[in-house]
Amino acid sequence: MSILEVKNLSKKFENTEVLNDINFTMEEGETVSIIGSSGSGKTTLLRCLNFLETPDTGIISVKGDVLLDSDDPSTLSENNIRHKRQHFGLVFQQFNLFPQYTALENIMLAPRLKGESSEAEIRERALKLLDLMGLSDRSENYPHQLSGGQQQRVAIARALALQPDILCFDEPTSALDPELTGEVLKVIKRLAMKKTTMIIVTHEMAFARDVSDQILFMDSGIILERGTPDKVFGNPENERTKQFVQAI
Ligand SMILES: Nc1ncnc2c1ncn2[C@@H]1O[C@H](COP(=O)(O)OP(=O)(O)O)[C@@H](O)[C@H]1O
Ligand SMILES: [Mg+2]
């Protein structure tokens, strides 16, 4: 069974069709990259998956559980949206760490609030995540003492701390100086090699080609082309895709 199924997802803002009949599936352990020009609907798609926006129509299922079905009002009720969000972790362009907390505390905060594990377990997991991010020596540093790349790696650890089924990234390196981009891409690649299920919106085409199992090319609110990196980058079917990948 696919870990994620998205069917007939559409979303309008006022009269603009921002997502138009989006359909795709992904398997557990896959990395899916979403590429496409600015304004094509990539962020809105991620926000719909994370219940930060409500789609107008469509079905979203995770591991066979229907999280949202626009024809079934019970799935649109507010009360279990918090619960549904927990299927997804989200890493934004802006890392938004809490400035008053150390790196370690930033990672421990959400699991503490969730209150399902002991303080010792939460701490141990947070330290492991910092290690995975190559930041073992930075646990007691505050965000202002860290570079942008280090802060973004803490933000990735923070998103992983709640053990989401699917980790989503929205242009995770776009706010970074070019020399800091590499260290963040490196840890995301490490996660891909550990078979973390991920959806990555990115403009880093060489990276997307290297780490992804599937590429979705979005254009004006539709998935214009979908396939392996070799197909989408090397042998695209659609003329628009060809133009996009040749321009970069
Ligand atoms: N809250 C909003 N209200 C109105 N229009 C929006 C809103 N959010 C996004 N849009 C519009 O939806 C389109 C897709 O935006 P977005 O999903 O941010 O694209 P991308 O992430 O691919 O750049 C754009 O035309 C944008 O202006
Ligand atoms: Mg965007």
XYZ file of C-alpha atoms and ligand atoms in Angstrom:
276
model
C 0.000 0.000 0.000
C 1.256 3.478 -0.846
C 2.177 5.589 2.164
C 0.561 8.651 0.564
C -2.280 8.901 -1.931
C -3.465 12.217 -3.279
C -6.525 12.133 -5.528
C -8.216 14.912 -7.484
C -6.894 17.630 -5.202
C -7.956 21.123 -6.258
C -7.692 24.509 -4.595
C -8.785 27.980 -5.642
C -7.850 31.308 -4.095
C -10.657 33.697 -5.008
C -11.049 32.827 -8.668
C -7.550 31.573 -9.337
C -7.176 27.837 -9.709
C -3.920 27.247 -7.819
C -4.107 23.438 -7.733
C -6.013 21.717 -10.486
C -6.732 18.005 -10.104
C -3.486 16.878 -8.471
C -2.997 13.103 -8.394
C 0.034 11.189 -7.161
C 1.121 8.410 -4.853
C 4.350 7.702 -3.063
C 5.753 4.644 -1.342
C 7.294 4.352 2.098
C 11.006 5.207 2.020
C 10.767 7.208 -1.190
C 12.071 10.700 -1.785
C 9.837 12.730 -4.084
C 11.017 16.104 -5.333
C 8.616 18.738 -6.603
C 10.070 21.165 -9.125
C 8.520 23.957 -11.155
C 8.620 27.696 -11.587
C 7.607 30.152 -8.936
C 3.836 30.425 -8.595
C 3.164 26.930 -9.967
C 1.491 25.803 -6.712
C 4.250 23.823 -4.962
C 3.920 25.509 -1.575
C 0.131 25.361 -1.691
C 0.306 21.620 -2.341
C 2.564 21.086 0.695
C 0.315 23.314 2.796
C -2.751 21.274 1.797
C -0.982 18.051 2.807
C -0.136 19.606 6.174
C -3.672 20.988 6.728
C -2.412 24.551 6.688
C -4.791 25.075 3.766
C -8.046 23.275 3.123
C -8.371 21.989 -0.440
C -11.686 22.591 -2.203
C -11.925 19.034 -3.465
C -9.898 15.885 -3.224
C -8.804 12.990 -1.075
C -5.619 12.649 0.974
C -4.782 9.270 2.513
C -1.779 8.234 4.573
C -1.154 4.494 5.038
C -4.704 3.855 3.879
C -6.228 6.220 6.460
C -8.328 8.868 4.775
C -7.241 12.162 6.343
C -9.359 14.298 4.092
C -12.207 13.557 1.728
C -13.950 16.659 0.425
C -17.160 14.647 -0.021
C -17.147 13.503 3.595
C -17.684 16.455 5.983
C -16.555 14.422 9.000
C -12.988 14.443 7.640
C -13.058 18.246 7.489
C -13.813 18.734 11.170
C -11.328 20.869 13.075
C -11.025 18.689 16.141
C -8.742 16.034 14.726
C -6.707 18.238 12.408
C -3.918 18.462 14.981
C -3.772 14.707 14.990
C -3.709 14.498 11.184
C -0.911 17.043 10.985
C 1.281 14.686 12.948
C 1.624 12.448 9.912
C 3.711 15.198 8.366
C 6.816 17.066 9.466
C 7.521 20.374 7.801
C 10.746 22.260 7.196
C 10.380 25.744 5.727
C 12.720 28.057 3.920
C 12.879 30.187 7.092
C 14.019 27.959 9.941
C 12.086 29.853 12.668
C 13.836 28.305 15.649
C 12.793 29.621 19.033
C 15.518 32.166 19.842
C 15.227 31.769 23.609
C 15.941 28.020 23.520
C 19.123 26.082 22.804
C 19.424 23.762 19.804
C 18.667 20.770 22.029
C 15.657 22.453 23.667
C 14.269 23.449 20.260
C 14.245 19.768 19.290
C 12.814 18.582 22.628
C 9.989 21.121 22.808
C 7.308 19.450 20.676
C 7.830 15.908 22.062
C 7.604 17.377 25.582
C 4.293 19.052 24.732
C 3.032 15.822 23.225
C 3.850 14.175 26.527
C 4.034 10.581 25.344
C 7.651 9.851 26.254
C 9.789 10.339 29.333
C 12.140 13.311 29.568
C 15.122 10.939 29.334
C 13.801 9.303 26.170
C 13.042 12.659 24.581
C 16.518 13.924 25.387
C 18.211 10.807 24.104
C 16.300 10.966 20.822
C 17.056 14.684 20.416
C 20.780 14.071 20.983
C 20.724 11.282 18.384
C 19.059 13.601 15.889
C 21.635 16.322 16.539
C 24.328 13.738 15.897
C 22.647 12.670 12.654
C 22.679 16.344 11.619
C 26.396 16.596 12.431
C 25.708 18.992 15.294
C 26.672 17.015 18.408
C 28.937 19.821 19.570
C 26.205 22.453 19.189
C 23.491 21.168 21.521
C 23.877 23.991 24.057
C 24.120 26.787 21.476
C 21.336 29.284 20.952
C 20.116 29.986 17.398
C 22.001 33.316 17.202
C 25.227 31.409 17.864
C 24.637 29.155 14.849
C 25.079 29.739 11.119
C 22.029 29.623 8.865
C 23.003 26.130 7.700
C 23.353 24.915 11.275
C 20.013 26.476 12.220
C 18.321 24.761 9.299
C 19.830 21.428 10.375
C 18.400 21.981 13.875
C 15.037 22.731 12.231
C 15.254 19.408 10.347
C 16.040 17.581 13.609
C 13.106 19.356 15.237
C 10.762 18.200 12.472
C 12.045 14.632 12.836
C 11.616 14.622 16.621
C 7.901 13.884 16.345
C 8.677 10.926 14.070
C 6.421 11.971 11.187
C 5.459 9.467 8.512
C 6.438 11.947 5.818
C 8.913 14.789 6.104
C 8.172 17.757 3.819
C 10.658 20.448 2.841
C 9.710 23.733 1.201
C 12.839 25.133 -0.471
C 15.008 24.283 2.535
C 18.114 25.996 1.159
C 16.619 29.048 -0.537
C 17.318 31.370 2.394
C 20.938 30.234 2.739
C 24.154 31.672 1.378
C 25.449 29.379 -1.362
C 28.360 28.140 0.771
C 25.916 26.894 3.428
C 23.569 25.151 0.998
C 25.829 22.118 0.608
C 25.869 21.141 4.285
C 22.060 21.144 4.416
C 21.712 19.167 1.169
C 24.228 16.691 2.571
C 22.103 15.901 5.641
C 18.948 15.621 3.509
C 20.807 13.174 1.272
C 21.819 11.234 4.381
C 18.115 11.025 5.328
C 17.275 9.811 1.806
C 19.885 7.073 2.107
C 18.319 6.030 5.433
C 15.009 5.700 3.517
C 13.247 8.550 5.272
C 10.006 9.229 3.390
C 10.336 12.787 2.094
C 8.704 15.332 -0.197
C 11.131 18.077 -1.177
C 10.209 21.261 -3.005
C 13.493 22.499 -4.407
C 15.227 24.540 -7.070
C 18.424 22.498 -6.583
C 18.057 20.432 -9.740
C 21.315 18.452 -9.536
C 20.417 17.521 -5.963
C 16.852 16.518 -6.922
C 18.181 14.351 -9.731
C 20.698 12.729 -7.383
C 18.486 11.869 -4.379
C 14.937 11.428 -5.687
C 12.979 8.320 -6.568
C 10.322 10.415 -8.296
C 10.140 13.920 -9.679
C 6.903 15.881 -9.992
C 7.101 18.806 -12.385
C 4.386 21.337 -11.587
C 3.217 24.010 -13.969
C 0.268 26.372 -13.385
C -1.315 24.191 -10.721
C -1.061 20.841 -12.473
C 1.451 18.014 -12.373
C 2.609 18.285 -15.947
C 5.091 15.463 -15.723
C 5.901 12.785 -13.182
C 8.547 10.071 -13.278
C 12.045 8.992 -12.386
C 14.777 11.643 -12.370
C 16.279 10.095 -15.496
C 12.999 10.426 -17.351
C 12.005 13.907 -16.213
C 15.482 15.444 -16.509
C 16.967 13.234 -19.217
C 14.061 12.451 -21.479
C 11.039 14.626 -20.684
C 7.871 13.981 -22.674
C 6.435 17.433 -22.387
C 7.768 20.460 -24.253
C 7.256 22.708 -21.192
C 9.271 20.327 -18.999
C 12.021 20.307 -21.626
C 12.196 24.101 -21.556
C 12.257 24.161 -17.749
C 15.013 21.599 -17.283
C 17.093 23.012 -20.132
C 16.901 26.514 -18.674
C 18.695 25.457 -15.490
N -3.193 32.800 0.480
C -3.242 33.065 -0.834
N -4.194 33.854 -1.355
C -4.255 34.120 -2.675
N -3.418 33.599 -3.590
C -2.450 32.790 -3.143
C -2.292 32.480 -1.753
N -1.234 31.635 -1.618
C -0.748 31.435 -2.860
N -1.476 32.121 -3.775
C -1.249 32.113 -5.228
O -1.229 30.768 -5.631
C -0.277 30.564 -6.676
C 0.664 29.448 -6.277
O 1.448 29.872 -5.190
P 2.473 28.917 -4.448
O 1.778 27.675 -4.044
O 3.114 29.731 -3.389
O 3.507 28.584 -5.618
P 5.032 28.122 -5.558
O 5.316 27.616 -4.184
O 5.156 27.094 -6.618
O 5.849 29.345 -5.878
C 0.397 31.898 -6.888
O -0.202 32.509 -7.989
C 0.106 32.650 -5.613
O 0.067 34.023 -5.857
Mg 6.746 28.178 -2.786
